[in-house]
Tab-separated table of C-alpha atoms in Angstrom:
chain	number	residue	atom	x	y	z
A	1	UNK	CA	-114.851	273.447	14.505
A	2	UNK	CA	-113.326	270.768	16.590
A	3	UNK	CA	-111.207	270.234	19.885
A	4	UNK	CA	-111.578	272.326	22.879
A	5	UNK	CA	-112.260	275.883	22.244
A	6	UNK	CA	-111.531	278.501	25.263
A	7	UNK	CA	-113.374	282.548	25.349
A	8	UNK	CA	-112.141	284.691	25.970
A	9	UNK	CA	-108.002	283.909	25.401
A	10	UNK	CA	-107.324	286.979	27.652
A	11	UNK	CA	-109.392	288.588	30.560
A	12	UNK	CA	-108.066	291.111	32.829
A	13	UNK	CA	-110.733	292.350	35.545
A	14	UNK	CA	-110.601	294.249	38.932
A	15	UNK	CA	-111.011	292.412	41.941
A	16	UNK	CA	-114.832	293.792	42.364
A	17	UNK	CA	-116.067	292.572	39.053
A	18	UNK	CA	-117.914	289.392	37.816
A	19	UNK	CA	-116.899	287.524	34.701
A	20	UNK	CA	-117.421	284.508	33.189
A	21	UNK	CA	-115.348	281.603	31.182
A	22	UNK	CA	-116.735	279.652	28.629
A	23	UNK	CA	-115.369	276.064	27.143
A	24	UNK	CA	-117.095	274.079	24.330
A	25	UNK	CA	-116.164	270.831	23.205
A	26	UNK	CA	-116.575	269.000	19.901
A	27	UNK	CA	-115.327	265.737	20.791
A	28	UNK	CA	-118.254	263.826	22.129
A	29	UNK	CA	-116.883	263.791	25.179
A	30	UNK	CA	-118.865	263.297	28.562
A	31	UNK	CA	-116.537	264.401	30.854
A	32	UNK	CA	-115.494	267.944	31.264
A	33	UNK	CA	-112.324	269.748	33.637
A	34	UNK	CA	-111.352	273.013	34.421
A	35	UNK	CA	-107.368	273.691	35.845
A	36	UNK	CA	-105.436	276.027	37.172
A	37	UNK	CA	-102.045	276.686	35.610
A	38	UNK	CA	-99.296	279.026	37.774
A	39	UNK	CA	-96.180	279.437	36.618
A	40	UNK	CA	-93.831	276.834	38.123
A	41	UNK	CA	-96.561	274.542	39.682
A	42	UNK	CA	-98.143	271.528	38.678
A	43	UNK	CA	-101.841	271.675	36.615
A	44	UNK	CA	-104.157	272.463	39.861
A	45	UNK	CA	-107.509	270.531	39.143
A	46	UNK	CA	-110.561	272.451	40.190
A	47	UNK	CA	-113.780	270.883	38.808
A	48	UNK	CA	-114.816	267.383	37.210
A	49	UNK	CA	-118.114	267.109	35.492
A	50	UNK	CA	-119.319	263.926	34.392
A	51	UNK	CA	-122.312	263.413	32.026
A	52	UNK	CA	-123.076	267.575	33.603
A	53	UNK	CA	-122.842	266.144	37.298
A	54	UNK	CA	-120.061	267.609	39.385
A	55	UNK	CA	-118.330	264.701	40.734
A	56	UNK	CA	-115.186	266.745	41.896
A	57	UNK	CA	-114.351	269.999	43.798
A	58	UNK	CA	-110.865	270.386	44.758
A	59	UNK	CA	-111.537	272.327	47.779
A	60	UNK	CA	-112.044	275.593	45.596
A	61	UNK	CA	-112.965	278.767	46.521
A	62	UNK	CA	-116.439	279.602	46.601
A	63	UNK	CA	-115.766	282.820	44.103
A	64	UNK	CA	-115.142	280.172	41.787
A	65	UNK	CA	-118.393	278.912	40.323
A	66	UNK	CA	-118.774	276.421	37.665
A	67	UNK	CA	-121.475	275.494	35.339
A	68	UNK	CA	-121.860	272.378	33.066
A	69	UNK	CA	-125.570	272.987	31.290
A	70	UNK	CA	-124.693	270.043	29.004
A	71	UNK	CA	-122.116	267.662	27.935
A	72	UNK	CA	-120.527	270.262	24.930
A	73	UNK	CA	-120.436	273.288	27.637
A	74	UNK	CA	-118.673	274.010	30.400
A	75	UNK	CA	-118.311	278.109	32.518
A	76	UNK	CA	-116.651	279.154	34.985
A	77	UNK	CA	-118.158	282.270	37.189
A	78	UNK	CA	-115.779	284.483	38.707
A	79	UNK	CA	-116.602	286.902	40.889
A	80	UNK	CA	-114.597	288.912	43.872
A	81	UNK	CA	-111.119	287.394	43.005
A	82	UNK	CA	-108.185	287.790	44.457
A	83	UNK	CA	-104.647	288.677	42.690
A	84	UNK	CA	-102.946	284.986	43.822
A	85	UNK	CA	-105.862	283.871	41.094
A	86	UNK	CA	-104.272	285.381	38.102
A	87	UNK	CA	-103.527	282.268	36.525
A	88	UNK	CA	-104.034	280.003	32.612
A	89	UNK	CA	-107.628	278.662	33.277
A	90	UNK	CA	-107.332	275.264	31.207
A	91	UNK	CA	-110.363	273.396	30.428
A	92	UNK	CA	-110.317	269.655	28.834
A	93	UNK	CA	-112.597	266.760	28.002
A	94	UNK	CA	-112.399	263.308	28.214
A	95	UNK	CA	-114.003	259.893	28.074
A	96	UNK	CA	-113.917	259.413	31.737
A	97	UNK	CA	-111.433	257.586	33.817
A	98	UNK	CA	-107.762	256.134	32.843
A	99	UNK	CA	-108.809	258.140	29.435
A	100	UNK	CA	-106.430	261.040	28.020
A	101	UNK	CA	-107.839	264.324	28.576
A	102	UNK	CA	-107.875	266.780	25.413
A	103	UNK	CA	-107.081	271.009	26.450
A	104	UNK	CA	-108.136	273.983	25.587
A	105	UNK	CA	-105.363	276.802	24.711
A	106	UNK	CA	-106.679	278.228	27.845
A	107	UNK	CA	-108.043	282.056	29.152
A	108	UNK	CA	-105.377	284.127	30.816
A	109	UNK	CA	-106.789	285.782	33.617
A	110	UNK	CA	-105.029	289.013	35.313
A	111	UNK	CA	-106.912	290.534	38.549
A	112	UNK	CA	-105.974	294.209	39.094
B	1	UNK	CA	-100.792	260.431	48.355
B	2	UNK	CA	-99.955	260.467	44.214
B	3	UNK	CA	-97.246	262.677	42.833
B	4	UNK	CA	-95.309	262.818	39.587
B	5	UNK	CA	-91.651	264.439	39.537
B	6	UNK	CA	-89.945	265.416	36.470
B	7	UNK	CA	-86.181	266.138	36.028
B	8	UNK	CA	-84.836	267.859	34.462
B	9	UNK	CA	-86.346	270.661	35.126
B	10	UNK	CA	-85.123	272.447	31.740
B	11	UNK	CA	-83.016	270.958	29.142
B	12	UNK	CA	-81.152	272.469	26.156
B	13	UNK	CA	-79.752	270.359	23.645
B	14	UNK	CA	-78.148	270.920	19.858
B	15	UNK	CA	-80.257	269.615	16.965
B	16	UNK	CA	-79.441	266.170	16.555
B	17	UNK	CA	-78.716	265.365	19.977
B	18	UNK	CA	-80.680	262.420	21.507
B	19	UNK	CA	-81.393	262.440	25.185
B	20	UNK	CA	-84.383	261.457	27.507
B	21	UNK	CA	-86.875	263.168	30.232
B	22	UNK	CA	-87.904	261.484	33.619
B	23	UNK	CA	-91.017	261.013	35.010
B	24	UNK	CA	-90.992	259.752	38.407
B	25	UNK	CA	-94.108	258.761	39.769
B	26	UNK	CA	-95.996	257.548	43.539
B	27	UNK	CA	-99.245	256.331	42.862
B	28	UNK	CA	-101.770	253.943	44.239
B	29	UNK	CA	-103.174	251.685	41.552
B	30	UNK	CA	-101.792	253.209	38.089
B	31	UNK	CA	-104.786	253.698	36.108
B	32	UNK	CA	-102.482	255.216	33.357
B	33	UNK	CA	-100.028	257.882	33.153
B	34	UNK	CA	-100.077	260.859	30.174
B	35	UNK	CA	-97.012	262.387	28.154
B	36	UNK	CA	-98.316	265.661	26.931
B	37	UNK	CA	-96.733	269.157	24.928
B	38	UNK	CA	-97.157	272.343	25.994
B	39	UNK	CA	-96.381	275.347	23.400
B	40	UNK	CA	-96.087	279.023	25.149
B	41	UNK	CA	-99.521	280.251	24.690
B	42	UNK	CA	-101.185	276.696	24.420
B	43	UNK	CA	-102.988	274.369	26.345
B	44	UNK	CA	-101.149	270.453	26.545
B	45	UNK	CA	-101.507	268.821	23.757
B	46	UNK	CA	-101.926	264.761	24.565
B	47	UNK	CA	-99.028	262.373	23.395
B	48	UNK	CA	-99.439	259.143	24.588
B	49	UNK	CA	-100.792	256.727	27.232
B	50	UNK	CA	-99.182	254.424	28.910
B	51	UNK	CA	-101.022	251.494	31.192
B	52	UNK	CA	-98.641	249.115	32.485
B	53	UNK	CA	-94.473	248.640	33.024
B	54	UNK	CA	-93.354	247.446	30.016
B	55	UNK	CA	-95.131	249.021	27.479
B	56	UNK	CA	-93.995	251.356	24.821
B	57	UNK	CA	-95.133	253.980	22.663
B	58	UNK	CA	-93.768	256.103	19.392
B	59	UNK	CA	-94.545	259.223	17.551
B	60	UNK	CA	-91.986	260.690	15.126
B	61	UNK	CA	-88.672	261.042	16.973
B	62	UNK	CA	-90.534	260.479	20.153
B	63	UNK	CA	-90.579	257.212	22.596
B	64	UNK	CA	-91.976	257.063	25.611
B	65	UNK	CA	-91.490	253.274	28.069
B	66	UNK	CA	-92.689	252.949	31.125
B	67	UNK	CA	-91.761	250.787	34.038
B	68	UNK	CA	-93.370	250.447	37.459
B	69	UNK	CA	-91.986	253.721	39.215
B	70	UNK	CA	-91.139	255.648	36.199
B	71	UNK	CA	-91.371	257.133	33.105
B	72	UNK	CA	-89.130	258.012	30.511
B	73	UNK	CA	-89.841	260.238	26.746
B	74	UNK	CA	-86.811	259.656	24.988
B	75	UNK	CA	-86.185	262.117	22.000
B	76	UNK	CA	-84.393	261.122	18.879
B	77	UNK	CA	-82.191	263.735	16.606
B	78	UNK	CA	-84.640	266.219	17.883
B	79	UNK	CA	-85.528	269.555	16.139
B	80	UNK	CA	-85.751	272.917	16.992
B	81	UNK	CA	-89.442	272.344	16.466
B	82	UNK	CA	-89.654	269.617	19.166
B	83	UNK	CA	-88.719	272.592	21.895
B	84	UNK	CA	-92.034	272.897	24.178
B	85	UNK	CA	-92.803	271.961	27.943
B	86	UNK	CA	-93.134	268.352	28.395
B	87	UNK	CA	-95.881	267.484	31.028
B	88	UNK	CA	-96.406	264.401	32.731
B	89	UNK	CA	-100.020	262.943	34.394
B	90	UNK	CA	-100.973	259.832	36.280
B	91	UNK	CA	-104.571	258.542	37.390
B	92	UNK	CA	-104.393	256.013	40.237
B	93	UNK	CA	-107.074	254.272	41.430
B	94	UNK	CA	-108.714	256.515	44.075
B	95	UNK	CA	-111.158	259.203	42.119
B	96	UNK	CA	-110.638	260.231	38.744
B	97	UNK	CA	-107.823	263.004	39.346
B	98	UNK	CA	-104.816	263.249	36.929
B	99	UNK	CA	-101.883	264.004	38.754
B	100	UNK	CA	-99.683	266.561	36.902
B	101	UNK	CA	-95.613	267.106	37.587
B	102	UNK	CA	-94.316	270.642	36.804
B	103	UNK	CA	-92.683	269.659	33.291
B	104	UNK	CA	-89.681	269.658	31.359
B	105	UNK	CA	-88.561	272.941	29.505
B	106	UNK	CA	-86.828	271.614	26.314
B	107	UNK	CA	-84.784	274.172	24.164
B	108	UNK	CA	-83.341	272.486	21.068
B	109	UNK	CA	-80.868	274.680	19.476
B	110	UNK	CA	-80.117	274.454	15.601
């Protein structure tokens, strides 16, 4: 398998529960993104990993937690959302700065 | 603080008809700036880089130049296959953030 690859594509939970996204990578990459896609605004960036340090938090929500246990695998921990954060959850790769970042196809998150 | 603008904000054209999207851009430094696809249902798929005014890059019926405050993708006798959400991205020099505008909607119409 190669590229980006995004589970689950589709996630709808109530505002109570605790889920979790999952990203893999199979491009050798050693930095890893997650986004936030609404419809009508620009990519939101939440998280940059780099070599599985977080070097970036975009002033996000503590109910967002992410995890980078290696340079291949990247979650993100949900847990007491909030309907404004039904959103696409994109995550990408990249080679680090001034680099093209590669997406996944996303999950699509809907909070009851 | 770095932005990207992109007009129009939807465009339909006939197959065959040639026209161009705008990127407009504010950034400090330009690291690079990022033409990418977006399907319904899909994450962006990457098109080219571009790293200083000047240059040029092409891909099928697909151009994209680049000059110090903007961008343009220029699309030749497109398809109805070429219809997607264009996205444009710049890195300045400040932190490692791409800078995303809110895309074009292109509709090509056979």
């Amino acid at each position: 398998e190669t590229g980006v690859t995004q589970t689950p594509r589709h996630l709808v939970m109530g505002m109570t529960n605790k889920k979790s996204l999952k990203c893999e990578q199979h491009l050798g990459h050693n930095a890893m993104y997650w986004y936030k896609q609404s419809a009508k605004k620009p990519l939101e960036l939440m998280f940059v990993y780099n070599f599985k340090e977080q070097t970036e938090n975009n002033s996000v929500p503590s109910r967002f937690s992410p995890e980078c246990p290696n340079s291949s695998h990247l979650f993100l921990h949900l847990h007491t959302l909030q309907p404004e954060d039904s959103a696409l959850y994109l995550c990408a790769s990249g080679r680090g700065a001034n680099q093209p970042q590669h997406f996944g196809d996303g999950t699509r998150l809907s909070i009851l | 603080e770095d932005q990207v603008t992109q007009s129009p904000e939807a465009l339909r054209l006939q197959e065959g008809e040639s026209s161009s999207l705008n990127c407009s851009y504010t950034v400090s430094g330009l690291r690079g700036l990022f033409w990418y696809r977006q399907d319904p249902g899909k994450g962006p798929e990457f098109l080219f880089t571009l790293y200083s005014a000047g240059e040029e890059k092409e891909k099928e019926r697909l151009k994209a130049t680049l000059t110090k405050k903007e961008s343009f993708l220029h699309i030749t006798a497109p398809k109805p296959e070429d219809s997607a959400t264009y996205l444009c991205a710049v890195q300045g020099n400040t932190g490692n953030q791409f800078y995303f505008g809110t895309g074009t909607s292109l509709t090509v119409i056979p």
